[in-house]
CSV table of C-alpha atoms and ligand atoms in Angstrom, one decimal:
chain,number,residue,atom,x,y,z
A,15,MET,CA,-13.3,-16.1,-15.3
A,16,PHE,CA,-16.1,-14.0,-13.8
A,17,LYS,CA,-18.8,-11.9,-15.4
A,18,ILE,CA,-18.3,-8.5,-13.8
A,19,ALA,CA,-20.4,-5.4,-14.1
A,20,VAL,CA,-18.9,-2.1,-12.9
A,21,ALA,CA,-21.1,0.9,-12.0
A,22,GLY,CA,-19.5,4.3,-12.6
A,23,THR,CA,-16.7,5.0,-15.0
A,24,GLY,CA,-14.7,7.6,-13.0
A,25,TYR,CA,-11.2,7.0,-11.7
A,26,VAL,CA,-12.3,4.2,-9.4
A,27,GLY,CA,-14.8,2.3,-11.6
A,28,LEU,CA,-13.1,2.6,-15.0
A,29,VAL,CA,-9.6,1.7,-13.7
A,30,ALA,CA,-11.1,-1.3,-11.8
A,31,GLY,CA,-13.1,-2.5,-14.9
A,32,VAL,CA,-10.1,-2.2,-17.2
A,33,CYS,CA,-7.8,-4.1,-14.7
A,34,PHE,CA,-10.4,-6.9,-14.2
A,35,ALA,CA,-10.5,-7.3,-18.0
A,36,GLU,CA,-6.7,-7.2,-18.2
A,37,VAL,CA,-6.5,-10.2,-15.9
A,38,GLY,CA,-9.1,-12.1,-17.9
A,39,HIS,CA,-12.5,-11.4,-16.5
A,40,GLN,CA,-15.5,-10.5,-18.7
A,41,VAL,CA,-16.3,-6.9,-17.9
A,42,ILE,CA,-19.2,-4.5,-18.7
A,43,CYS,CA,-18.9,-0.9,-17.5
A,44,VAL,CA,-22.1,1.1,-16.8
A,45,ASP,CA,-22.4,4.8,-16.9
A,46,ILE,CA,-25.5,7.1,-17.3
A,47,ASP,CA,-23.7,9.4,-19.6
A,48,LYS,CA,-24.2,8.3,-23.3
A,49,LYS,CA,-21.6,10.5,-24.7
A,50,LYS,CA,-19.0,9.1,-22.3
A,51,VAL,CA,-20.0,5.6,-23.1
A,52,ASP,CA,-19.6,6.3,-26.9
A,53,LEU,CA,-16.2,7.9,-26.2
A,54,MET,CA,-15.0,4.8,-24.3
A,55,LYS,CA,-16.3,2.4,-26.9
A,56,SER,CA,-14.2,4.3,-29.4
A,57,GLY,CA,-11.1,3.7,-27.2
A,58,ILE,CA,-10.8,7.1,-25.7
A,59,SER,CA,-10.5,7.5,-21.9
A,60,PRO,CA,-12.6,10.2,-20.4
A,61,ILE,CA,-9.9,10.8,-17.8
A,62,TYR,CA,-6.2,11.5,-18.1
A,63,GLU,CA,-4.4,8.5,-16.7
A,64,ALA,CA,-1.2,6.8,-17.7
A,65,ASP,CA,-1.6,3.4,-19.5
A,66,LEU,CA,-5.4,3.5,-19.2
A,67,GLU,CA,-6.3,4.2,-22.9
A,68,GLU,CA,-3.9,1.5,-24.1
A,69,LEU,CA,-5.4,-1.1,-21.9
A,70,MET,CA,-8.9,0.0,-22.8
A,71,GLN,CA,-8.2,-0.5,-26.5
A,72,LYS,CA,-6.4,-3.8,-26.0
A,73,ASN,CA,-9.2,-5.3,-23.9
A,74,TYR,CA,-12.0,-3.9,-26.0
A,75,ALA,CA,-10.4,-5.4,-29.1
A,76,ALA,CA,-10.1,-8.8,-27.2
A,77,GLY,CA,-13.8,-8.6,-26.4
A,78,ARG,CA,-13.2,-8.6,-22.6
A,79,ILE,CA,-14.6,-5.2,-21.9
A,80,ASP,CA,-17.6,-3.2,-23.1
A,81,TYR,CA,-19.4,-0.1,-22.0
A,82,THR,CA,-23.1,0.6,-21.8
A,83,THR,CA,-25.9,2.9,-20.4
A,84,ASP,CA,-28.2,-0.1,-20.2
A,85,TYR,CA,-27.7,-1.2,-16.6
A,86,ARG,CA,-30.5,-3.8,-16.7
A,87,THR,CA,-28.7,-5.9,-19.2
A,88,ALA,CA,-25.4,-5.4,-17.5
A,89,TYR,CA,-26.6,-6.3,-14.1
A,90,LYS,CA,-29.1,-9.1,-14.7
A,91,ASP,CA,-26.6,-12.0,-15.0
A,92,ALA,CA,-23.4,-10.6,-13.5
A,93,ASP,CA,-21.5,-12.7,-11.0
A,94,ALA,CA,-20.4,-9.6,-9.2
A,95,ILE,CA,-21.3,-5.9,-9.5
A,96,PHE,CA,-18.6,-3.4,-8.4
A,97,ILE,CA,-19.9,0.0,-7.4
A,98,GLY,CA,-17.4,2.8,-8.1
A,99,VAL,CA,-19.6,5.9,-8.2
A,100,GLY,CA,-18.7,9.1,-6.4
A,101,THR,CA,-19.4,10.0,-2.8
A,102,PRO,CA,-18.9,13.7,-2.9
A,103,GLU,CA,-18.5,15.8,0.2
A,104,GLN,CA,-21.5,17.7,1.5
A,105,PRO,CA,-21.3,21.2,3.1
A,106,ASP,CA,-21.2,19.6,6.6
A,107,GLY,CA,-18.3,17.3,5.7
A,108,SER,CA,-20.4,14.2,5.4
A,109,ALA,CA,-20.4,11.9,2.3
A,110,ASN,CA,-23.2,12.2,-0.2
A,111,LEU,CA,-24.5,8.7,-0.8
A,112,SER,CA,-27.2,9.4,-3.3
A,113,PHE,CA,-25.3,8.0,-6.2
A,114,ILE,CA,-24.7,4.7,-4.3
A,115,ALA,CA,-28.4,4.5,-3.4
A,116,THR,CA,-29.4,5.0,-7.1
A,117,VAL,CA,-27.1,2.2,-8.2
A,118,ALA,CA,-28.3,-0.1,-5.3
A,119,ARG,CA,-31.9,0.4,-6.4
A,120,GLN,CA,-31.1,-0.3,-10.0
A,121,ILE,CA,-29.2,-3.5,-9.0
A,122,ALA,CA,-32.2,-4.6,-6.9
A,123,GLU,CA,-34.5,-4.2,-9.8
A,124,SER,CA,-32.3,-5.9,-12.4
A,125,VAL,CA,-30.5,-9.0,-10.9
A,126,GLU,CA,-31.8,-12.3,-12.1
A,127,LYS,CA,-29.2,-14.6,-10.5
A,128,ASP,CA,-27.2,-14.8,-7.2
A,129,CYS,CA,-24.8,-11.9,-7.2
A,130,LEU,CA,-22.1,-10.3,-5.0
A,131,VAL,CA,-22.3,-6.5,-4.9
A,132,VAL,CA,-18.9,-5.0,-4.1
A,133,VAL,CA,-18.6,-1.4,-2.9
A,134,LYS,CA,-15.3,0.2,-4.0
A,135,SER,CA,-16.4,3.8,-3.4
A,136,THR,CA,-15.2,5.2,-0.1
A,137,VAL,CA,-18.2,5.1,2.2
A,138,PRO,CA,-18.7,5.8,5.9
A,139,VAL,CA,-18.4,2.9,8.3
A,140,GLY,CA,-21.6,0.9,8.3
A,141,THR,CA,-22.8,2.0,4.9
A,142,ASN,CA,-22.4,-1.4,3.3
A,143,ASP,CA,-24.8,-2.9,5.9
A,144,LYS,CA,-27.4,-0.3,4.8
A,145,VAL,CA,-26.7,-0.9,1.1
A,146,GLU,CA,-27.3,-4.6,1.6
A,147,GLN,CA,-30.6,-4.0,3.4
A,148,PHE,CA,-31.6,-1.5,0.8
A,149,ILE,CA,-31.0,-3.9,-2.1
A,150,LYS,CA,-32.9,-6.7,-0.2
A,151,ASP,CA,-35.8,-4.4,0.4
A,152,PHE,CA,-36.1,-3.6,-3.3
A,153,LEU,CA,-35.2,-7.0,-4.8
A,154,VAL,CA,-37.6,-8.0,-7.6
A,155,ASN,CA,-36.4,-11.6,-8.2
A,156,ASP,CA,-35.9,-14.4,-5.7
A,157,VAL,CA,-32.1,-14.4,-5.8
A,158,LYS,CA,-29.3,-14.1,-3.2
A,159,VAL,CA,-27.5,-10.7,-3.1
A,160,GLU,CA,-24.8,-9.9,-0.6
A,161,VAL,CA,-22.7,-6.8,-0.2
A,162,ALA,CA,-18.9,-6.8,0.3
A,163,SER,CA,-16.5,-3.9,0.9
A,164,ASN,CA,-13.4,-3.6,-1.3
A,165,PRO,CA,-11.8,-0.2,-0.9
A,166,GLU,CA,-9.2,0.9,-3.5
A,167,PHE,CA,-6.0,2.7,-2.8
A,168,LEU,CA,-5.1,4.0,-6.2
A,169,ALA,CA,-3.5,7.4,-6.6
A,170,GLN,CA,-4.3,9.5,-9.6
A,171,GLY,CA,-1.6,9.5,-12.3
A,172,SER,CA,-0.6,5.9,-11.3
A,173,ALA,CA,-4.0,4.4,-11.0
A,174,VAL,CA,-3.5,1.4,-13.3
A,175,ARG,CA,-0.1,0.5,-11.8
A,176,ASP,CA,-1.5,1.0,-8.3
A,177,THR,CA,-4.3,-1.5,-9.1
A,178,LEU,CA,-2.4,-4.2,-11.0
A,179,GLN,CA,0.5,-4.0,-8.6
A,180,ALA,CA,-1.3,-3.0,-5.4
A,181,GLU,CA,0.5,-3.5,-2.1
A,182,ARG,CA,-2.6,-5.2,-0.7
A,183,ILE,CA,-6.2,-5.9,-1.5
A,184,ILE,CA,-8.6,-5.3,1.3
A,185,ILE,CA,-11.8,-7.3,1.3
A,186,GLY,CA,-14.5,-6.9,3.9
A,187,THR,CA,-17.2,-9.6,3.9
A,188,GLU,CA,-19.8,-11.1,6.2
A,189,SER,CA,-20.0,-14.6,4.8
A,190,LYS,CA,-17.7,-17.4,3.5
A,191,TRP,CA,-19.4,-17.3,0.1
A,192,ALA,CA,-18.7,-13.6,-0.3
A,193,GLU,CA,-15.1,-14.0,0.9
A,194,GLU,CA,-14.4,-16.9,-1.4
A,195,THR,CA,-16.0,-15.1,-4.4
A,196,LEU,CA,-13.8,-12.0,-3.9
A,197,MET,CA,-10.7,-14.1,-3.3
A,198,ARG,CA,-11.3,-15.9,-6.6
A,199,ILE,CA,-11.9,-12.7,-8.5
A,200,TYR,CA,-8.6,-11.3,-7.2
A,201,GLU,CA,-6.7,-14.6,-7.6
A,202,PRO,CA,-5.3,-13.7,-11.0
A,203,PHE,CA,-3.7,-10.5,-9.6
A,204,HIS,CA,-1.4,-12.6,-7.4
A,205,LEU,CA,-1.4,-9.9,-4.6
A,206,PRO,CA,-1.6,-10.1,-0.8
A,207,ILE,CA,-5.2,-10.1,0.3
A,208,VAL,CA,-6.3,-8.9,3.7
A,209,SER,CA,-9.7,-10.4,4.6
A,210,VAL,CA,-11.6,-8.7,7.4
A,211,ASN,CA,-15.3,-7.9,8.2
A,212,ARG,CA,-17.1,-5.3,6.3
A,213,ARG,CA,-16.9,-2.4,8.8
A,214,SER,CA,-13.2,-2.9,9.4
A,215,ALA,CA,-12.6,-2.8,5.6
A,216,GLU,CA,-14.5,0.5,5.4
A,217,MET,CA,-12.4,1.8,8.3
A,218,ILE,CA,-9.1,0.7,6.8
A,219,LYS,CA,-9.7,3.0,3.8
A,220,TYR,CA,-10.5,6.0,5.9
A,221,ALA,CA,-7.7,5.3,8.5
A,222,SER,CA,-5.1,4.9,5.7
A,223,ASN,CA,-6.0,8.0,3.8
A,224,ASN,CA,-6.3,10.0,7.0
A,225,PHE,CA,-2.9,8.7,8.3
A,226,LEU,CA,-1.3,9.9,5.0
A,227,ALA,CA,-3.0,13.3,5.3
A,228,LEU,CA,-1.8,13.5,8.8
A,229,LYS,CA,1.7,12.7,7.8
A,230,ILE,CA,1.7,15.5,5.2
A,231,SER,CA,0.1,18.0,7.6
A,232,TYR,CA,2.6,17.0,10.3
A,233,MET,CA,5.5,17.7,7.9
A,234,ASN,CA,4.0,21.0,6.9
A,235,ASP,CA,3.6,22.0,10.5
A,236,ILE,CA,7.2,21.1,11.2
A,237,ALA,CA,8.3,22.9,8.0
A,238,ASN,CA,6.7,26.1,9.3
A,239,LEU,CA,8.6,25.7,12.6
A,240,CYS,CA,11.8,24.9,10.7
A,241,GLU,CA,11.6,28.3,9.0
A,242,LEU,CA,11.3,30.0,12.4
A,243,VAL,CA,14.2,28.2,14.0
A,244,GLY,CA,16.5,28.0,11.0
A,245,ALA,CA,16.3,24.3,10.2
A,246,ASP,CA,15.8,22.8,6.7
A,247,ILE,CA,12.7,20.6,6.3
A,248,GLN,CA,14.2,18.6,3.4
A,249,ASP,CA,17.2,17.7,5.5
A,250,VAL,CA,14.9,16.9,8.5
A,251,ALA,CA,12.7,14.7,6.3
A,252,ARG,CA,15.8,12.9,4.9
A,253,GLY,CA,17.0,12.2,8.4
A,254,MET,CA,13.6,11.0,9.5
A,255,GLY,CA,13.0,8.8,6.5
A,256,TYR,CA,15.8,6.4,7.3
A,257,ASP,CA,13.8,5.2,10.3
A,258,GLU,CA,11.7,2.4,8.9
A,259,ARG,CA,9.1,3.0,11.5
A,260,ILE,CA,8.5,6.4,9.9
A,261,GLY,CA,9.3,5.5,6.3
A,262,SER,CA,10.6,7.9,3.7
A,263,LYS,CA,7.4,8.3,1.6
A,264,PHE,CA,4.9,11.2,2.1
A,265,LEU,CA,7.4,13.3,4.0
A,266,ASN,CA,7.4,16.1,1.5
A,267,ALA,CA,6.3,19.4,2.9
A,268,GLY,CA,4.6,21.7,0.5
A,269,ILE,CA,1.6,23.9,-0.2
A,270,GLY,CA,-0.9,21.4,1.3
A,271,PHE,CA,-2.6,18.3,0.1
A,272,GLY,CA,-5.4,18.4,-2.5
A,273,GLY,CA,-7.1,15.9,-4.8
A,274,SER,CA,-10.3,13.9,-4.6
A,275,CYS,CA,-9.5,11.9,-1.5
A,276,PHE,CA,-7.5,13.4,1.4
A,277,PRO,CA,-9.5,16.6,1.8
A,278,LYS,CA,-12.8,14.8,1.5
A,279,ASP,CA,-11.9,11.8,3.6
A,280,THR,CA,-10.4,13.8,6.4
A,281,LYS,CA,-13.6,15.8,6.7
A,282,ALA,CA,-15.7,12.7,6.4
A,283,LEU,CA,-13.9,10.8,9.2
A,284,GLU,CA,-14.0,13.8,11.4
A,285,TYR,CA,-17.8,14.0,10.7
A,286,ILE,CA,-18.2,10.2,11.4
A,287,ALA,CA,-16.4,10.7,14.8
A,288,ARG,CA,-18.6,13.7,15.7
A,289,GLN,CA,-21.7,11.7,14.8
A,290,ASN,CA,-20.6,9.1,17.3
A,291,GLY,CA,-19.9,11.6,20.0
A,292,TYR,CA,-16.2,11.5,19.6
A,293,GLU,CA,-13.8,14.3,18.8
A,294,LEU,CA,-11.0,13.1,16.4
A,295,LYS,CA,-8.5,15.8,17.5
A,296,THR,CA,-5.5,14.6,15.4
A,297,VAL,CA,-7.5,14.6,12.1
A,298,LYS,CA,-9.0,18.0,12.9
A,299,ALA,CA,-5.5,19.4,13.4
A,300,ALA,CA,-4.5,17.9,10.0
A,301,ILE,CA,-7.4,19.7,8.3
A,302,ASP,CA,-6.6,23.0,10.0
A,303,VAL,CA,-2.9,22.9,9.1
A,304,ASN,CA,-3.8,22.1,5.5
A,305,LYS,CA,-6.2,25.0,5.2
A,306,GLU,CA,-3.5,27.4,6.5
A,307,GLN,CA,-0.8,25.9,4.3
A,308,LYS,CA,-2.6,26.4,1.0
A,309,THR,CA,-2.2,30.2,1.1
A,310,MET,CA,1.1,30.2,3.0
A,311,LEU,CA,3.1,31.5,0.0
A,312,TYR,CA,0.5,34.1,-0.9
A,313,LYS,CA,0.7,35.4,2.6
A,314,LYS,CA,4.5,35.5,2.5
A,315,ALA,CA,4.4,37.3,-0.9
A,316,SER,CA,1.8,39.8,0.3
A,317,LYS,CA,4.2,40.8,3.1
A,318,ARG,CA,7.1,41.1,0.7
A,319,LEU,CA,5.3,43.1,-2.1
A,320,ILE,CA,3.3,46.3,-1.4
A,321,THR,CA,0.6,45.2,-3.9
A,322,PHE,CA,-0.1,42.7,-6.6
A,323,ASN,CA,-2.1,45.3,-8.5
A,324,GLY,CA,-0.8,45.6,-12.1
A,325,LEU,CA,1.9,43.1,-11.5
A,326,LYS,CA,2.6,40.3,-14.0
A,327,VAL,CA,2.3,37.1,-11.9
A,328,ALA,CA,3.6,33.8,-13.4
A,329,VAL,CA,1.7,30.8,-12.1
A,330,LEU,CA,3.4,27.5,-12.8
A,331,GLY,CA,1.2,24.4,-12.3
A,332,LEU,CA,-2.5,24.4,-11.7
A,333,THR,CA,-3.4,20.7,-11.0
A,334,PHE,CA,-3.4,19.3,-7.4
A,335,LYS,CA,-0.4,17.2,-8.3
A,336,PRO,CA,1.6,16.2,-11.5
A,337,GLY,CA,0.3,13.4,-13.8
A,338,THR,CA,-3.3,14.4,-13.7
A,339,ASP,CA,-5.6,17.0,-15.1
A,340,ASP,CA,-7.7,17.0,-11.9
A,341,LEU,CA,-8.1,20.3,-10.1
A,342,ARG,CA,-10.1,19.2,-7.1
A,343,GLU,CA,-8.9,21.0,-4.0
A,344,ALA,CA,-5.7,22.2,-5.9
A,345,PRO,CA,-3.8,25.0,-4.1
A,346,SER,CA,-4.1,27.0,-7.3
A,347,LEU,CA,-7.8,27.3,-6.7
A,348,ASP,CA,-7.1,28.9,-3.3
A,349,ASN,CA,-4.5,31.3,-4.6
A,350,VAL,CA,-5.6,32.5,-8.0
A,351,PRO,CA,-8.8,34.2,-6.7
A,352,LEU,CA,-6.8,36.0,-4.0
A,353,LEU,CA,-4.3,37.2,-6.6
A,354,LEU,CA,-7.1,38.3,-9.0
A,355,GLU,CA,-8.9,40.1,-6.2
A,356,GLN,CA,-5.7,42.1,-5.6
A,357,GLY,CA,-5.5,43.1,-9.3
A,358,ALA,CA,-2.8,40.7,-10.5
A,359,ASP,CA,-2.3,40.0,-14.2
A,360,ILE,CA,-1.8,36.2,-14.1
A,361,TYR,CA,0.0,34.3,-16.8
A,362,ALA,CA,-0.7,30.6,-16.0
A,363,TYR,CA,1.0,27.5,-17.3
A,364,ASP,CA,0.1,23.9,-16.9
A,365,PRO,CA,0.8,21.0,-19.3
A,366,VAL,CA,-2.7,19.5,-19.0
A,367,GLY,CA,-4.8,21.4,-16.5
A,368,VAL,CA,-5.5,24.6,-18.5
A,369,ASN,CA,-8.8,23.5,-20.1
A,370,ASN,CA,-10.3,22.5,-16.7
A,371,PHE,CA,-9.0,25.7,-15.0
A,372,ALA,CA,-10.3,27.9,-17.8
A,373,ARG,CA,-13.8,26.6,-17.2
A,374,VAL,CA,-13.6,28.1,-13.7
A,375,TYR,CA,-11.5,31.2,-14.6
A,376,PRO,CA,-12.1,32.1,-18.3
A,377,GLU,CA,-9.2,33.8,-20.0
A,378,GLY,CA,-9.3,37.6,-19.9
A,379,LYS,CA,-10.3,40.3,-17.4
A,380,ASN,CA,-11.4,38.8,-14.1
A,381,GLY,CA,-12.5,41.2,-11.4
A,382,LYS,CA,-9.6,43.7,-10.8
A,383,GLY,CA,-7.1,41.5,-12.4
A,384,SER,CA,-6.8,39.2,-15.5
A,385,ILE,CA,-5.7,35.7,-16.4
A,386,THR,CA,-3.9,34.6,-19.6
A,387,TYR,CA,-3.1,30.9,-20.3
A,388,VAL,CA,0.2,30.3,-22.0
A,389,SER,CA,1.5,27.1,-23.6
A,390,ASN,CA,5.1,27.5,-22.6
A,391,ILE,CA,6.8,28.4,-19.4
A,392,GLU,CA,9.0,31.1,-21.0
A,393,GLN,CA,5.9,33.1,-21.9
A,394,ALA,CA,4.7,33.1,-18.3
A,395,LEU,CA,8.1,34.2,-17.0
A,396,GLU,CA,8.9,36.8,-19.6
A,397,GLY,CA,8.9,40.2,-17.8
A,398,ALA,CA,7.1,38.7,-14.7
A,399,ASN,CA,7.3,40.5,-11.4
A,400,VAL,CA,6.8,37.4,-9.3
A,401,CYS,CA,6.3,33.7,-9.9
A,402,PHE,CA,4.4,31.1,-7.9
A,403,ILE,CA,5.0,27.3,-8.4
A,404,PHE,CA,2.0,25.2,-7.3
A,405,THR,CA,2.6,21.8,-9.0
A,406,GLU,CA,5.9,19.9,-9.5
A,407,TRP,CA,5.4,18.9,-13.1
A,408,GLY,CA,8.6,17.6,-14.8
A,409,GLU,CA,8.4,20.4,-17.3
A,410,ILE,CA,8.5,23.0,-14.5
A,411,LYS,CA,11.3,21.2,-12.6
A,412,ALA,CA,13.3,21.3,-15.8
A,413,VAL,CA,13.4,25.1,-15.8
A,414,THR,CA,16.9,26.2,-14.7
A,415,PRO,CA,17.4,28.8,-12.0
A,416,GLU,CA,19.2,31.0,-14.6
A,417,THR,CA,16.0,31.1,-16.7
A,418,TYR,CA,14.1,32.9,-13.9
A,419,LYS,CA,16.9,35.4,-13.6
A,420,ARG,CA,17.1,35.9,-17.3
A,421,LEU,CA,13.4,36.2,-18.1
A,422,MET,CA,11.7,37.7,-15.1
A,423,ARG,CA,11.6,41.5,-14.6
A,424,THR,CA,12.2,40.8,-10.9
A,425,PRO,CA,13.5,37.3,-10.2
A,426,LEU,CA,11.2,36.6,-7.2
A,427,VAL,CA,10.0,33.0,-6.9
A,428,TYR,CA,7.6,31.4,-4.4
A,429,ASP,CA,7.9,27.7,-4.7
A,430,GLY,CA,5.2,25.6,-3.0
A,431,ARG,CA,6.9,22.3,-3.9
A,432,ASN,CA,10.5,22.8,-2.9
A,433,ILE,CA,11.7,22.0,-6.4
A,434,TYR,CA,15.0,23.9,-6.3
A,435,SER,CA,18.1,24.0,-4.1
A,436,VAL,CA,18.1,27.3,-2.2
A,437,GLN,CA,21.8,27.6,-2.9
A,438,GLU,CA,21.4,27.2,-6.6
A,439,MET,CA,18.7,29.8,-6.8
A,440,GLN,CA,20.8,32.2,-4.7
A,441,GLU,CA,23.8,31.6,-7.0
A,442,ALA,CA,21.7,32.3,-10.0
A,443,GLY,CA,20.6,35.6,-8.4
A,444,VAL,CA,17.0,34.6,-7.8
A,445,GLU,CA,15.1,35.7,-4.6
A,446,TYR,CA,13.6,32.4,-3.7
A,447,HIS,CA,11.0,31.5,-1.0
A,448,SER,CA,9.9,27.9,-0.4
A,449,ILE,CA,8.5,25.8,2.4
A,450,GLY,CA,10.3,25.1,5.6
A,451,ARG,CA,13.7,26.3,4.3
A,452,LYS,CA,15.7,29.4,4.6
A,453,PRO,CA,14.9,31.9,1.8
A,454,SER,CA,17.5,33.3,-0.5
A,455,THR,CA,16.6,36.9,0.3
A,456,ARG,CA,17.4,40.0,-1.8
A,457,GLU,CA,20.3,40.7,0.6
A,458,SER,CA,21.8,37.2,0.2
A,459,VAL,CA,21.2,37.4,-3.5
A,460,LYS,CA,23.2,40.7,-3.6
A,461,GLU,CA,25.8,39.2,-1.3
A,462,SER,CA,26.5,36.3,-3.6
A,463,ARG,CA,26.5,38.6,-6.6
A,464,ASN,CA,29.2,40.8,-4.9
A,465,LEU,CA,31.2,37.7,-4.0
A,466,GLU,CA,31.0,36.6,-7.6
A,467,LEU,CA,32.2,40.0,-8.8
A,468,GLN,CA,35.1,40.0,-6.3
A,469,ASN,CA,36.1,36.6,-7.4
A,470,SER,CA,36.0,37.4,-11.1
B,518,UDX,C1,-4.5,9.5,-2.5
B,518,UDX,C2,-3.9,8.2,-1.9
B,518,UDX,O1,-2.5,8.2,-2.2
B,518,UDX,C3,-4.6,7.0,-2.5
B,518,UDX,O2,-4.0,5.8,-1.9
B,518,UDX,C4,-6.1,7.1,-2.3
B,518,UDX,O3,-6.7,6.0,-2.8
B,518,UDX,C5,-6.6,8.4,-2.9
B,518,UDX,O4,-5.9,9.5,-2.3
B,518,UDX,P1,-4.2,10.9,-4.7
B,518,UDX,O5,-5.1,11.9,-4.1
B,518,UDX,O6,-4.4,10.6,-6.2
B,518,UDX,O7,-4.2,9.6,-3.9
B,518,UDX,O8,-2.7,11.6,-4.7
B,518,UDX,P2,-1.4,11.5,-3.7
B,518,UDX,O9,-0.3,11.2,-4.6
B,518,UDX,O10,-1.6,10.6,-2.6
B,518,UDX,O11,-1.3,13.0,-3.3
B,518,UDX,C6,-2.3,13.6,-2.5
B,518,UDX,C7,-1.9,15.1,-2.2
B,518,UDX,O12,-0.9,15.1,-1.2
B,518,UDX,C8,-1.4,15.9,-3.3
B,518,UDX,O13,-1.9,17.2,-3.3
B,518,UDX,C9,0.1,15.9,-3.1
B,518,UDX,O14,0.7,17.0,-3.6
B,518,UDX,C10,0.2,15.9,-1.6
B,518,UDX,N1,1.4,15.3,-1.0
B,518,UDX,C11,1.7,14.0,-1.2
B,518,UDX,C12,2.3,16.2,-0.3
B,518,UDX,O15,2.0,17.4,-0.1
B,518,UDX,N2,3.4,15.6,0.2
B,518,UDX,C13,3.7,14.3,0.1
B,518,UDX,O16,4.8,13.9,0.6
B,518,UDX,C14,2.9,13.5,-0.7
């Protein structure tokens, strides 16, 4: 059992802390926000994440996890301090390391025994060398402090599972002592551990995220070409996925990747390359494709409709993906302002993202248009002239094609997540546009209606 302190209680820090407690370590989570600390002590998770609250309550009751704003007490006798604070993107694409620096300085001023500092946050290659030097420069007591890199690969919505059942643990260390300490901390997880040097560990994180982002942008690029040549991206992906060298995951074309990692990490890696006098052409292309992709459906709809002015526009899904209330880089944030600018009256539905979205776009009149938040999908669709689907929530996938036909004034649907079969939408009489697939146009909708009438 190790005494572990965790700095930062966002997705990375809190989930790591809870999972360390779950496998038997003694954990103290540090955050500067007193309200958040009180909330966590009362068993409430500040983030929406499956299984997290349950494990917080269980481990708090067992005395294995606690929360505090008092970093001095938390750090002074910790065996290991994990840093999980944010590294937000700066306007030039580089990562802002000020939160890491603040924590590093607090650690230097607090530790009273030998301690391993482990950076979980995603940081540019070489940052951990600097963090170690920084801590050593500010150290108050005569103790040994080393820094290790231990990037995480959790996805929002499945963060706990991704941590407890990770496919691999990456540890980047510069000494046997640091390597062994981290190996022992991770021993109770019984997971494969890849031990490399610090800079390689930092690079593994960026290279992995950028590869996945590239995979998605590649599929989106191919999807756009599929539309032009009459191929179907879902069939294409199905055929590709059987090849184990390609793999069947992350082949879903859609309305572009969002979230807290891919957009930020692609820009950061591109920036790191530029700083080193190298042009990372592949990643740059992935970023460009993604930017275009986000408003692909809006552009399609703009061509189809004369105006959005005064139209009731149903928006289904606001978050960047299902299973999270996170809106960071969500396609909805690119499209809603365009629709409002054009005078659309938006009726938006999302099972958990509304509160966050309403903070950016309060309900009511907004510029030339307006936005209304509804608590059920029917209210959004009732009398709507057009519908956009931005997130593939289960609740949205459960809406039948007939429902669009029955409720909407004009059954015209733009689906950014390829939820429906084109044929089923066509048979239901819905004009349906998606990504990388043939649309069911008004003409084809009419044709299938006529066919139905003839047959009946
Ligand atoms: C991602 C990585 O998966 C995780 O390993 C890393 O630690 C953090 O970044 P996350 O951002 O939570 O996790 O979500 P993820 O499920 O990977 O989806 C990211 C974005 O890609 C979403 O906007 C999603 O809609 C999109 N996506 C994903 C696609 O467009 N197509 C796909 O096939 C898969």
